[in-house]
Short mmCIF file of C-alpha atoms and ligand atoms in Angstrom, two decimals:
data_model
loop_
_atom_site.label_atom_id
_atom_site.label_comp_id
_atom_site.label_asym_id
_atom_site.label_seq_id
_atom_site.Cartn_x
_atom_site.Cartn_y
_atom_site.Cartn_z
CA MET T 1 24.94 -16.31 -7.93
CA VAL T 2 22.16 -17.34 -10.31
CA LYS T 3 22.78 -20.93 -11.42
CA ASN T 4 22.41 -21.65 -15.12
CA GLY T 5 22.68 -25.43 -14.87
CA LYS T 6 19.81 -27.87 -14.69
CA LEU T 7 17.02 -26.60 -12.41
CA GLN T 8 16.77 -29.95 -10.61
CA ASP T 9 20.48 -29.85 -9.73
CA THR T 10 20.11 -26.31 -8.42
CA ILE T 11 17.15 -27.36 -6.28
CA GLU T 12 19.23 -30.22 -4.81
CA GLU T 13 22.09 -27.82 -4.12
CA ALA T 14 19.67 -25.42 -2.42
CA VAL T 15 18.40 -28.24 -0.18
CA THR T 16 21.94 -29.30 0.76
CA ARG T 17 23.00 -25.74 1.48
CA LEU T 18 19.91 -25.00 3.58
CA LYS T 19 20.36 -28.19 5.61
CA SER T 20 23.95 -27.23 6.34
CA GLY T 21 22.95 -23.78 7.65
CA ASP T 22 23.44 -21.61 4.58
CA VAL T 23 21.02 -18.98 3.25
CA VAL T 24 19.61 -19.41 -0.27
CA ALA T 25 17.36 -17.17 -2.40
CA ILE T 26 14.30 -19.04 -3.62
CA PRO T 27 11.36 -18.10 -5.85
CA THR T 28 7.83 -17.89 -4.50
CA GLU T 29 4.62 -16.78 -6.21
CA THR T 30 4.83 -13.33 -4.54
CA VAL T 31 8.47 -12.20 -4.52
CA TYR T 32 11.81 -13.99 -4.12
CA GLY T 33 12.64 -14.95 -0.55
CA LEU T 34 15.96 -15.21 1.29
CA ALA T 35 15.48 -18.59 2.94
CA ALA T 36 17.08 -20.30 5.92
CA VAL T 37 16.03 -23.25 8.11
CA ALA T 38 13.86 -21.62 10.78
CA SER T 39 15.26 -23.69 13.66
CA ASN T 40 18.89 -22.92 12.78
CA LEU T 41 19.57 -19.69 14.63
CA SER T 42 22.98 -19.02 13.14
CA ALA T 43 21.45 -19.33 9.67
CA ILE T 44 18.68 -16.93 10.73
CA LYS T 45 21.29 -14.45 11.97
CA LYS T 46 22.85 -14.62 8.50
CA VAL T 47 19.48 -13.71 6.96
CA PHE T 48 19.35 -10.50 9.02
CA GLN T 49 23.01 -9.73 8.25
CA VAL T 50 22.74 -10.31 4.50
CA LYS T 51 19.64 -8.09 4.27
CA ASP T 52 21.04 -5.56 6.71
CA ARG T 53 17.69 -5.85 8.43
CA PRO T 54 17.07 -4.95 12.10
CA THR T 55 16.02 -7.88 14.26
CA GLU T 56 12.94 -5.88 15.38
CA ASP T 57 11.46 -6.96 12.06
CA PRO T 58 9.99 -10.50 12.45
CA LEU T 59 10.20 -13.17 9.75
CA ILE T 60 7.59 -15.32 8.01
CA LEU T 61 7.89 -19.11 8.36
CA HIS T 62 7.17 -20.98 5.14
CA ILE T 63 5.64 -24.45 5.32
CA ALA T 64 4.76 -27.08 2.72
CA ASP T 65 2.29 -29.08 4.71
CA GLU T 66 -0.46 -28.16 7.20
CA LYS T 67 0.98 -30.58 9.74
CA GLN T 68 4.00 -28.30 10.08
CA LEU T 69 1.66 -25.60 11.38
CA ASN T 70 0.97 -27.64 14.53
CA GLU T 71 4.64 -27.38 15.51
CA ILE T 72 4.55 -23.58 15.17
CA ALA T 73 1.14 -22.21 16.20
CA GLU T 74 -0.22 -22.61 19.72
CA GLU T 75 -3.78 -22.52 18.39
CA VAL T 76 -5.48 -22.13 15.03
CA PRO T 77 -8.83 -20.37 15.49
CA ALA T 78 -11.87 -21.38 13.38
CA LYS T 79 -11.71 -18.26 11.19
CA ALA T 80 -8.06 -18.92 10.44
CA LYS T 81 -9.03 -22.43 9.36
CA LEU T 82 -11.48 -20.95 6.86
CA LEU T 83 -8.76 -18.70 5.45
CA ILE T 84 -6.31 -21.62 5.23
CA LYS T 85 -8.87 -23.66 3.34
CA ALA T 86 -9.53 -20.83 0.90
CA PHE T 87 -6.05 -19.41 0.35
CA TRP T 88 -3.31 -21.98 1.15
CA PRO T 89 -1.12 -22.66 -0.65
CA GLY T 90 -1.08 -19.00 -1.63
CA PRO T 91 -0.05 -15.44 -0.84
CA LEU T 92 -1.69 -15.17 2.58
CA THR T 93 0.41 -14.99 5.75
CA LEU T 94 -1.35 -15.71 9.03
CA VAL T 95 -0.11 -14.60 12.44
CA PHE T 96 -0.76 -16.94 15.37
CA LYS T 97 0.17 -17.24 19.02
CA LYS T 98 3.51 -19.03 18.84
CA LYS T 99 4.58 -22.30 20.42
CA LYS T 100 7.37 -22.01 22.99
CA ASN T 101 9.91 -23.76 20.77
CA ILE T 102 9.78 -20.92 18.21
CA ASP T 103 12.77 -18.73 18.98
CA GLY T 104 12.33 -15.01 19.67
CA LEU T 105 14.89 -14.20 16.98
CA LEU T 106 12.33 -15.25 14.37
CA THR T 107 9.52 -13.23 15.91
CA ALA T 108 11.23 -10.05 17.13
CA ASN T 109 10.54 -11.42 20.62
CA LEU T 110 6.79 -11.20 20.11
CA ASN T 111 4.63 -14.04 21.42
CA THR T 112 3.20 -14.43 17.91
CA VAL T 113 4.55 -15.99 14.72
CA ALA T 114 3.78 -15.44 11.02
CA VAL T 115 3.28 -18.47 8.73
CA ARG T 116 2.44 -19.07 5.11
CA MET T 117 2.34 -21.91 2.59
CA PRO T 118 3.63 -20.57 -0.74
CA LYS T 119 1.98 -21.58 -3.99
CA HIS T 120 5.12 -22.29 -5.95
CA ASP T 121 6.32 -25.72 -7.01
CA ILE T 122 10.01 -25.00 -6.48
CA ALA T 123 9.50 -23.41 -3.05
CA LEU T 124 7.27 -26.30 -1.94
CA GLU T 125 9.72 -28.89 -3.22
CA ILE T 126 12.61 -27.27 -1.37
CA ILE T 127 10.66 -27.00 1.89
CA LYS T 128 9.53 -30.63 1.59
CA LYS T 129 13.05 -31.88 0.93
CA VAL T 130 14.57 -29.85 3.75
CA ASN T 131 11.66 -31.25 5.78
CA GLN T 132 11.50 -28.21 8.07
CA PRO T 133 9.87 -24.78 7.91
CA LEU T 134 12.00 -22.12 6.21
CA ALA T 135 12.08 -18.51 7.35
CA ALA T 136 12.18 -16.21 4.33
CA PRO T 137 11.93 -12.45 4.14
CA SER T 138 11.90 -10.83 0.72
CA ALA T 139 15.37 -11.18 -0.85
CA ASN T 140 16.24 -7.49 -1.00
CA ARG T 141 18.34 -5.15 1.11
CA PHE T 142 16.34 -3.66 3.98
CA GLN T 143 13.87 -0.99 2.72
CA SER T 144 14.80 -1.57 -0.91
CA ILE T 145 12.61 -2.73 -3.82
CA SER T 146 11.40 -6.34 -3.49
CA PRO T 147 12.84 -8.67 -6.16
CA THR T 148 10.48 -10.47 -8.54
CA THR T 149 13.15 -12.08 -10.74
CA ALA T 150 16.39 -13.95 -10.03
CA GLU T 151 18.30 -11.13 -11.77
CA ALA T 152 16.81 -8.61 -9.36
CA VAL T 153 17.91 -10.77 -6.39
CA ASP T 154 21.38 -10.91 -7.92
CA LYS T 155 21.50 -7.10 -8.10
CA GLU T 156 20.29 -6.77 -4.50
CA LEU T 157 22.26 -9.49 -2.73
CA GLY T 158 24.29 -11.37 -5.37
CA ASN T 159 27.65 -10.55 -3.83
CA LYS T 160 26.55 -11.79 -0.41
CA ILE T 161 24.91 -15.15 -1.13
CA ALA T 162 26.15 -18.30 -2.81
CA LEU T 163 22.96 -19.48 -4.50
CA ILE T 164 19.89 -17.99 -6.15
CA VAL T 165 17.39 -20.52 -7.48
CA ASP T 166 15.94 -19.09 -10.70
CA GLY T 167 12.22 -19.83 -10.97
CA GLY T 168 11.48 -17.12 -13.53
CA PRO T 169 9.38 -14.00 -12.85
CA CYS T 170 7.04 -14.21 -9.82
CA GLU T 171 3.40 -14.78 -10.70
CA GLN T 172 1.90 -12.30 -8.20
CA GLY T 173 4.67 -9.71 -8.02
CA ILE T 174 3.80 -8.24 -4.61
CA GLU T 175 4.17 -9.74 -1.14
CA SER T 176 1.63 -11.80 0.73
CA THR T 177 -1.22 -10.21 2.66
CA VAL T 178 -0.55 -10.52 6.41
CA VAL T 179 -3.54 -11.22 8.67
CA SER T 180 -3.36 -11.50 12.44
CA CYS T 181 -5.46 -14.36 13.80
CA VAL T 182 -4.66 -13.51 17.40
CA ASP T 183 -7.82 -12.26 19.16
CA GLU T 184 -9.87 -10.34 16.56
CA LEU T 185 -8.86 -10.94 12.92
CA LYS T 186 -7.11 -7.93 11.44
CA ILE T 187 -5.08 -7.17 8.37
CA LEU T 188 -1.53 -6.06 9.16
CA ARG T 189 -0.15 -5.75 5.63
CA LEU T 190 -2.03 -5.36 2.36
CA GLY T 191 -0.78 -7.81 -0.26
CA ALA T 192 -1.49 -10.26 -3.04
CA VAL T 193 -4.77 -11.54 -1.59
CA ALA T 194 -7.35 -8.74 -1.86
CA VAL T 195 -9.12 -7.66 1.33
CA GLU T 196 -12.43 -8.10 -0.51
CA ASP T 197 -11.65 -11.81 -1.09
CA ILE T 198 -10.79 -12.35 2.56
CA GLU T 199 -14.02 -10.63 3.60
CA MET T 200 -16.04 -12.68 1.13
CA THR T 201 -14.58 -15.92 2.55
CA LEU T 202 -15.36 -14.92 6.12
CA GLY T 203 -18.67 -13.22 5.39
CA GLU T 204 -17.65 -10.21 7.48
CA THR T 205 -15.60 -7.04 7.24
CA VAL T 206 -12.01 -7.22 8.44
CA PHE T 207 -10.20 -4.35 10.07
CA PHE T 208 -6.98 -3.06 8.46
CA GLU T 209 -4.66 -1.90 11.17
CA LYS T 210 -2.79 0.92 9.50
CA LYS T 211 -0.05 1.40 12.02
CA GLU T 212 3.24 2.62 10.77
CA ALA T 213 6.23 4.58 11.92
CA LYS T 214 9.27 6.33 10.51
CA ASP T 215 11.60 4.11 12.54
CA HIS T 216 11.52 1.37 15.15
CA SER T 217 11.69 3.79 18.08
CA VAL T 218 7.92 3.67 18.65
CA PRO T 219 7.43 0.37 20.46
CA GLN T 220 3.64 0.07 20.09
CA VAL T 221 3.88 0.00 16.33
CA SER T 222 3.71 -3.43 14.66
CA PRO T 223 7.16 -4.38 13.50
CA GLY T 224 7.94 -4.35 9.82
CA LEU T 225 5.41 -1.67 9.03
CA LEU T 226 7.75 1.25 8.61
CA SER T 227 6.39 4.12 6.53
CA PHE T 228 9.54 4.13 4.38
CA HIS T 229 10.03 0.88 2.49
CA TYR T 230 10.20 -0.60 -1.04
CA ALA T 231 12.10 2.51 -2.03
CA PRO T 232 13.89 3.31 -5.28
CA LYS T 233 17.13 5.31 -5.12
CA THR T 234 15.52 8.03 -7.22
CA PRO T 235 13.19 10.48 -5.41
CA LEU T 236 9.57 9.45 -5.99
CA ARG T 237 6.61 11.84 -6.08
CA LEU T 238 3.14 10.34 -5.72
CA TYR T 239 -0.05 12.00 -6.99
CA ASN T 240 -3.60 11.25 -5.93
CA ARG T 241 -5.21 12.48 -9.13
CA LEU T 242 -4.23 13.34 -12.69
CA ALA T 243 -5.04 17.01 -12.03
CA GLU T 244 -2.35 17.11 -9.32
CA LEU T 245 0.17 15.63 -11.72
CA PHE T 246 -0.73 18.14 -14.45
CA GLN T 247 -0.34 20.99 -11.99
CA ASP T 248 3.12 19.83 -10.94
CA LEU T 249 4.17 19.36 -14.57
CA GLU T 250 3.11 22.94 -15.26
CA GLN T 251 4.87 24.37 -12.24
CA THR T 252 8.08 22.39 -12.78
CA PRO T 253 8.84 22.38 -16.55
CA ASP T 254 12.03 20.45 -15.86
CA LEU T 255 9.92 17.35 -15.19
CA LYS T 256 8.88 16.95 -18.82
CA THR T 257 12.31 15.63 -19.80
CA ALA T 258 13.96 14.82 -16.46
CA ALA T 259 11.32 12.60 -14.88
CA ALA T 260 9.89 9.16 -15.60
CA LEU T 261 6.20 8.58 -14.94
CA ILE T 262 4.58 5.32 -13.79
CA LEU T 263 0.88 4.97 -14.64
CA PHE T 264 -1.69 2.25 -14.16
CA SER T 265 -3.11 1.87 -17.66
CA LYS T 266 -2.84 2.86 -21.29
CA LYS T 267 -5.98 4.96 -20.95
CA GLU T 268 -4.22 7.30 -18.51
CA ALA T 269 -1.06 7.31 -20.58
CA GLU T 270 -3.02 8.66 -23.53
CA GLN T 271 -4.15 11.62 -21.46
CA VAL T 272 -0.61 12.50 -20.37
CA GLN T 273 1.25 11.67 -23.58
CA ASN T 274 2.33 15.13 -24.69
CA LYS T 275 3.21 16.40 -21.27
CA ILE T 276 6.07 14.07 -20.37
CA GLN T 277 8.58 12.07 -22.39
CA SER T 278 9.09 8.92 -20.39
CA ILE T 279 5.98 6.92 -19.42
CA PHE T 280 5.77 3.38 -18.04
CA VAL T 281 2.42 1.59 -17.92
CA LEU T 282 1.78 -1.12 -15.31
CA SER T 283 -1.01 -2.83 -17.24
CA GLU T 284 -1.84 -2.24 -20.90
CA THR T 285 -5.32 -3.60 -20.34
CA GLY T 286 -6.01 -1.90 -17.01
CA SER T 287 -5.92 -5.09 -14.92
CA LEU T 288 -4.92 -4.68 -11.27
CA THR T 289 -3.60 -8.27 -11.20
CA GLU T 290 -1.28 -7.51 -14.09
CA ALA T 291 -0.31 -4.17 -12.55
CA ALA T 292 0.64 -5.94 -9.30
CA LYS T 293 2.70 -8.48 -11.20
CA ASN T 294 4.61 -5.72 -13.01
CA PHE T 295 4.83 -3.26 -10.14
CA PHE T 296 8.21 -3.94 -8.50
CA SER T 297 9.92 -4.90 -11.76
CA THR T 298 8.75 -1.63 -13.34
CA LEU T 299 9.85 0.42 -10.35
CA ARG T 300 13.27 -1.25 -10.50
CA ARG T 301 13.59 -0.72 -14.27
CA VAL T 302 12.66 2.95 -14.00
CA ASP T 303 15.06 3.46 -11.09
CA GLU T 304 17.92 1.86 -13.04
CA ARG T 305 17.47 4.49 -15.77
CA GLN T 306 18.32 7.11 -13.14
CA PRO T 307 15.82 9.82 -14.02
CA LYS T 308 15.93 12.92 -11.82
CA TYR T 309 12.52 12.02 -10.40
CA ILE T 310 10.08 9.14 -10.55
CA LEU T 311 6.49 10.34 -10.72
CA ALA T 312 3.62 7.98 -9.99
CA LEU T 313 -0.14 8.24 -9.95
CA ARG T 314 -2.18 6.18 -7.48
CA VAL T 315 -3.92 3.21 -9.07
CA PRO T 316 -7.64 2.49 -8.38
CA GLU T 317 -8.08 1.98 -4.63
CA GLN T 318 -9.75 -1.43 -4.79
CA GLY T 319 -8.67 -5.09 -4.80
CA LEU T 320 -4.91 -5.40 -5.37
CA GLY T 321 -4.86 -1.67 -6.12
CA ARG T 322 -4.89 -1.01 -2.38
CA ALA T 323 -1.72 -3.07 -1.96
CA ILE T 324 -0.03 -1.29 -4.88
CA ASN T 325 -0.96 2.14 -3.49
CA ASP T 326 0.35 1.15 -0.08
CA ARG T 327 3.72 0.34 -1.64
CA LEU T 328 3.74 3.53 -3.74
CA GLN T 329 3.06 5.52 -0.60
CA LYS T 330 5.99 3.90 1.20
CA ALA T 331 8.30 4.32 -1.80
CA GLN T 332 7.82 8.12 -1.70
CA HIS T 333 10.81 10.26 -0.79
CA ASN T 334 12.47 13.48 -1.83
O1 TXA C 401 5.21 -12.70 0.14
C1 TXA C 401 5.87 -12.69 1.17
O2 TXA C 401 5.34 -12.63 2.30
C2 TXA C 401 7.39 -12.74 1.03
C3 TXA C 401 7.77 -14.09 0.44
C4 TXA C 401 9.26 -14.28 0.37
O3 TXA C 401 7.15 -15.11 1.15
N1 TXA C 401 8.02 -12.50 2.29
C5 TXA C 401 8.02 -11.28 2.90
O4 TXA C 401 8.71 -11.23 4.08
O5 TXA C 401 7.46 -10.31 2.42
P1 TXA C 401 9.16 -9.88 4.78
O6 TXA C 401 10.05 -10.31 5.88
O7 TXA C 401 9.73 -8.96 3.79
O8 TXA C 401 7.85 -9.31 5.42
C6 TXA C 401 7.30 -9.94 6.57
C7 TXA C 401 6.10 -9.18 7.08
C8 TXA C 401 6.51 -7.91 7.79
O9 TXA C 401 5.58 -6.89 7.49
C9 TXA C 401 6.43 -8.33 9.25
O10 TXA C 401 6.20 -7.27 10.12
C10 TXA C 401 5.24 -9.28 9.23
O11 TXA C 401 5.41 -10.00 8.02
N2 TXA C 401 5.32 -10.18 10.39
C11 TXA C 401 6.13 -11.24 10.56
N3 TXA C 401 5.93 -11.79 11.77
C12 TXA C 401 4.97 -11.08 12.38
C13 TXA C 401 4.33 -11.15 13.65
N4 TXA C 401 4.64 -12.09 14.53
N5 TXA C 401 3.40 -10.23 13.94
C14 TXA C 401 3.08 -9.27 13.05
N6 TXA C 401 3.64 -9.14 11.83
C15 TXA C 401 4.58 -10.03 11.51
MG1 MG C 402 10.21 -7.19 2.57
#
């Protein structure tokens, strides 16, 4: 339930509930998270149950203070320290070798653990008051569209959780970038910190490990990187170029009225205008930051209209555009 009372009262209620082992949806700068006290295993089990998420998918621990990292990570390599200095608090999740006290339920039995310090006043206040790290996956049903407003959380999980803390729309709109700091640095998930910014901070190129699978039956694949994810209920067709879209519109006349099209900018929309009735633009001005912020909320809005198909064109493959394209790719289905 989204609370309409005073925000401060809702925050206090969230803290009390979390301390007593309940799960609570909280805002962060990326997407809303379904939080539970990381050391409370029955609360963590609830997180998996509420999301209907397999336990092969490890969780991110959210901290409010760098000291909390020492209780979680076995070691913090020098390059990770540079990234922490540059991006925490912020939408960067770092994967470390875990300390023994971190339970395997949080980490899908891996010997590593994912940690981030969110840049959101409400999230930080709640973590500080609970005085323990919180595990928080995105507050959506498994493989569904990530929620970037309290209303979206309510639609996803409202009937299963007692409290949603409403912090307004999320500033970033897509999830954190996940970087493994175990052995060689590598990017495991593209997200709200651009790869270019990470590379600039480190002064070197960083490998993006694009491992994914259709299901969890392939053990060597990193968990949580399934190829089908973030998906609307409506079938979604993704095009690499405008020409491909035009060709499909010509071959399938039905699309003109039955489909809804998601485009990056107004400039593209002008080129398509007469060919399809329903067009949604991610950023009027052609900003990838704005497009990222609007991405999941647009996808959700379009899906709710129940067109026969959602059509989408890849956005520019640079900066946050790579993270948006990654999500579009995973949202594709027939
Ligand atoms: O922005 C975010 O990261 C949001 C907000 C709520 O903080 N959270 C989020 O959590 O997106 P979730 O559970 O939806 O995604 C967690 C990602 C998955 O891709 C998972 O595989 C990866 O983090 N991950 C977690 N622990 C890992 C580990 N030990 N090794 C490799 N990847 C890990
Ligand atoms: Mg998620």
